[in-house]
């Protein structure tokens, strides 16, 4: 069982350049195992100045600054359902009572897990 102290939170924001993307969970360091849990990708509803063209969006009912999680099975409660393992020699599995993804056997940078988000994003909208 992993202790909470060994987990890091990775965060970032981007403005969608188009309606499709693939979210990869990986690292540029070959041979490093990847552990992932509680993955989220959500639309941001904060008002911020951007250079992107204006886009009209509607905040979720009940208010709040984020939309729903666009990732399927981001908490890995249904194993790797919704996720794709990239790499022939890569082992992707779900471990532990709290269920987290483990990717081992990585011999290339692109060996990772990922999820295609086709038609899920809105061009010019910010995501977190």
mmCIF file of C-alpha atoms in Angstrom:
data_model
loop_
_atom_site.group_PDB
_atom_site.id
_atom_site.type_symbol
_atom_site.label_atom_id
_atom_site.label_comp_id
_atom_site.label_asym_id
_atom_site.label_seq_id
_atom_site.Cartn_x
_atom_site.Cartn_y
_atom_site.Cartn_z
ATOM 1 C CA UNK A 1 0.000 0.000 0.000
ATOM 2 C CA UNK A 2 1.339 3.413 -0.909
ATOM 3 C CA UNK A 3 1.486 6.161 1.655
ATOM 4 C CA UNK A 4 -0.069 9.536 0.846
ATOM 5 C CA UNK A 5 3.360 11.155 1.225
ATOM 6 C CA UNK A 6 4.697 9.461 -1.941
ATOM 7 C CA UNK A 7 2.011 10.914 -4.235
ATOM 8 C CA UNK A 8 2.432 14.211 -6.074
ATOM 9 C CA UNK A 9 -0.323 16.334 -7.550
ATOM 10 C CA UNK A 10 0.216 17.417 -11.142
ATOM 11 C CA UNK A 11 -1.851 20.359 -12.281
ATOM 12 C CA UNK A 12 -2.061 22.542 -15.332
ATOM 13 C CA UNK A 13 -4.357 24.619 -17.493
ATOM 14 C CA UNK A 14 -4.636 24.923 -21.225
ATOM 15 C CA UNK A 15 -6.885 26.479 -23.828
ATOM 16 C CA UNK A 16 -8.233 23.919 -26.272
ATOM 17 C CA UNK A 17 -6.940 24.366 -29.805
ATOM 18 C CA UNK A 18 -9.600 22.002 -31.144
ATOM 19 C CA UNK A 19 -12.374 19.606 -30.092
ATOM 20 C CA UNK A 20 -10.165 16.522 -29.776
ATOM 21 C CA UNK A 21 -7.150 15.515 -27.736
ATOM 22 C CA UNK A 22 -5.520 12.495 -26.165
ATOM 23 C CA UNK A 23 -4.615 12.787 -22.522
ATOM 24 C CA UNK A 24 -1.469 10.797 -21.756
ATOM 25 C CA UNK A 25 -0.216 10.007 -18.291
ATOM 26 C CA UNK A 26 3.486 9.421 -18.758
ATOM 27 C CA UNK A 27 6.957 10.755 -18.186
ATOM 28 C CA UNK A 28 9.923 11.631 -20.381
ATOM 29 C CA UNK A 29 12.144 9.422 -18.231
ATOM 30 C CA UNK A 30 12.338 5.893 -19.675
ATOM 31 C CA UNK A 31 12.156 3.023 -17.192
ATOM 32 C CA UNK A 32 10.210 4.970 -14.569
ATOM 33 C CA UNK A 33 6.987 3.316 -13.404
ATOM 34 C CA UNK A 34 3.839 5.436 -13.411
ATOM 35 C CA UNK A 35 1.164 5.364 -10.735
ATOM 36 C CA UNK A 36 -2.011 7.404 -11.320
ATOM 37 C CA UNK A 37 -5.236 8.056 -9.429
ATOM 38 C CA UNK A 38 -8.054 10.609 -9.300
ATOM 39 C CA UNK A 39 -7.447 11.990 -12.813
ATOM 40 C CA UNK A 40 -9.652 14.894 -13.825
ATOM 41 C CA UNK A 41 -10.050 17.139 -16.848
ATOM 42 C CA UNK A 42 -12.686 19.830 -16.389
ATOM 43 C CA UNK A 43 -13.776 22.993 -18.134
ATOM 44 C CA UNK A 44 -12.926 26.178 -16.229
ATOM 45 C CA UNK A 45 -15.690 28.754 -15.824
ATOM 46 C CA UNK A 46 -13.623 31.561 -14.308
ATOM 47 C CA UNK A 47 -13.504 34.865 -16.143
ATOM 48 C CA UNK A 48 -9.981 35.463 -17.392
ATOM 49 C CA UNK A 49 -8.508 37.574 -20.137
ATOM 50 C CA UNK A 50 -7.236 35.382 -22.969
ATOM 51 C CA UNK A 51 -5.999 35.889 -26.487
ATOM 52 C CA UNK A 52 -8.352 33.167 -27.725
ATOM 53 C CA UNK A 53 -11.540 34.217 -29.509
ATOM 54 C CA UNK A 54 -14.524 34.650 -27.187
ATOM 55 C CA UNK A 55 -16.543 31.490 -26.644
ATOM 56 C CA UNK A 56 -19.962 31.340 -25.031
ATOM 57 C CA UNK A 57 -20.251 28.601 -22.417
ATOM 58 C CA UNK A 58 -22.713 27.922 -19.664
ATOM 59 C CA UNK A 59 -21.560 27.281 -16.105
ATOM 60 C CA UNK A 60 -22.782 24.050 -14.514
ATOM 61 C CA UNK A 61 -26.077 24.202 -12.658
ATOM 62 C CA UNK A 62 -25.571 25.078 -9.015
ATOM 63 C CA UNK A 63 -22.663 27.395 -9.853
ATOM 64 C CA UNK A 64 -19.046 26.531 -9.284
ATOM 65 C CA UNK A 65 -15.974 27.256 -11.294
ATOM 66 C CA UNK A 66 -15.497 23.843 -12.958
ATOM 67 C CA UNK A 67 -17.561 21.623 -15.200
ATOM 68 C CA UNK A 68 -17.876 17.851 -14.784
ATOM 69 C CA UNK A 69 -14.890 15.541 -15.210
ATOM 70 C CA UNK A 70 -14.521 14.741 -18.927
ATOM 71 C CA UNK A 71 -12.370 11.671 -18.258
ATOM 72 C CA UNK A 72 -14.085 8.304 -18.106
ATOM 73 C CA UNK A 73 -13.173 6.326 -14.991
ATOM 74 C CA UNK A 74 -10.630 8.888 -13.762
ATOM 75 C CA UNK A 75 -10.545 7.252 -10.337
ATOM 76 C CA UNK A 76 -9.861 3.771 -11.814
ATOM 77 C CA UNK A 77 -12.758 2.313 -9.815
ATOM 78 C CA UNK A 78 -13.622 0.250 -12.928
ATOM 79 C CA UNK A 79 -10.087 -0.962 -13.602
ATOM 80 C CA UNK A 80 -8.610 0.426 -16.816
ATOM 81 C CA UNK A 81 -12.018 0.781 -18.478
ATOM 82 C CA UNK A 82 -11.918 3.881 -20.695
ATOM 83 C CA UNK A 83 -8.088 3.943 -20.724
ATOM 84 C CA UNK A 84 -5.674 2.641 -23.357
ATOM 85 C CA UNK A 85 -2.256 1.194 -22.530
ATOM 86 C CA UNK A 86 0.343 2.460 -25.045
ATOM 87 C CA UNK A 87 3.331 0.185 -25.686
ATOM 88 C CA UNK A 88 3.630 -3.519 -26.440
ATOM 89 C CA UNK A 89 5.792 -4.427 -23.429
ATOM 90 C CA UNK A 90 3.948 -2.159 -21.029
ATOM 91 C CA UNK A 91 1.923 -3.621 -18.197
ATOM 92 C CA UNK A 92 -1.063 -1.559 -17.136
ATOM 93 C CA UNK A 93 -3.100 -2.706 -14.181
ATOM 94 C CA UNK A 94 -5.107 -1.414 -11.271
ATOM 95 C CA UNK A 95 -3.820 -2.093 -7.770
ATOM 96 C CA UNK A 96 -4.844 -1.573 -4.176
ATOM 97 C CA UNK A 97 -8.069 -1.289 -2.242
ATOM 98 C CA UNK A 98 -8.363 2.385 -3.229
ATOM 99 C CA UNK A 99 -7.584 1.453 -6.863
ATOM 100 C CA UNK A 100 -4.893 3.295 -8.752
ATOM 101 C CA UNK A 101 -3.319 2.610 -12.152
ATOM 102 C CA UNK A 102 0.217 1.225 -12.377
ATOM 103 C CA UNK A 103 2.218 1.300 -15.631
ATOM 104 C CA UNK A 104 5.461 -0.700 -15.686
ATOM 105 C CA UNK A 105 7.855 -2.019 -18.326
ATOM 106 C CA UNK A 106 8.318 1.341 -20.034
ATOM 107 C CA UNK A 107 11.145 1.324 -22.593
ATOM 108 C CA UNK A 108 10.018 4.349 -24.634
ATOM 109 C CA UNK A 109 8.831 7.847 -23.691
ATOM 110 C CA UNK A 110 5.382 7.232 -25.201
ATOM 111 C CA UNK A 111 4.753 4.086 -23.128
ATOM 112 C CA UNK A 112 1.922 5.278 -20.919
ATOM 113 C CA UNK A 113 -1.810 5.170 -20.413
ATOM 114 C CA UNK A 114 -4.106 7.562 -22.180
ATOM 115 C CA UNK A 115 -7.648 8.458 -23.012
ATOM 116 C CA UNK A 116 -8.988 9.896 -26.268
ATOM 117 C CA UNK A 117 -11.343 12.837 -25.840
ATOM 118 C CA UNK A 118 -12.985 13.065 -29.224
ATOM 119 C CA UNK A 119 -15.435 15.922 -29.581
ATOM 120 C CA UNK A 120 -15.306 16.579 -25.816
ATOM 121 C CA UNK A 121 -13.492 19.912 -25.889
ATOM 122 C CA UNK A 122 -14.590 23.323 -27.099
ATOM 123 C CA UNK A 123 -12.044 25.289 -29.136
ATOM 124 C CA UNK A 124 -10.878 28.405 -27.282
ATOM 125 C CA UNK A 125 -12.182 27.233 -23.885
ATOM 126 C CA UNK A 126 -9.903 26.786 -20.886
ATOM 127 C CA UNK A 127 -9.556 23.409 -19.147
ATOM 128 C CA UNK A 128 -7.919 22.365 -15.898
#
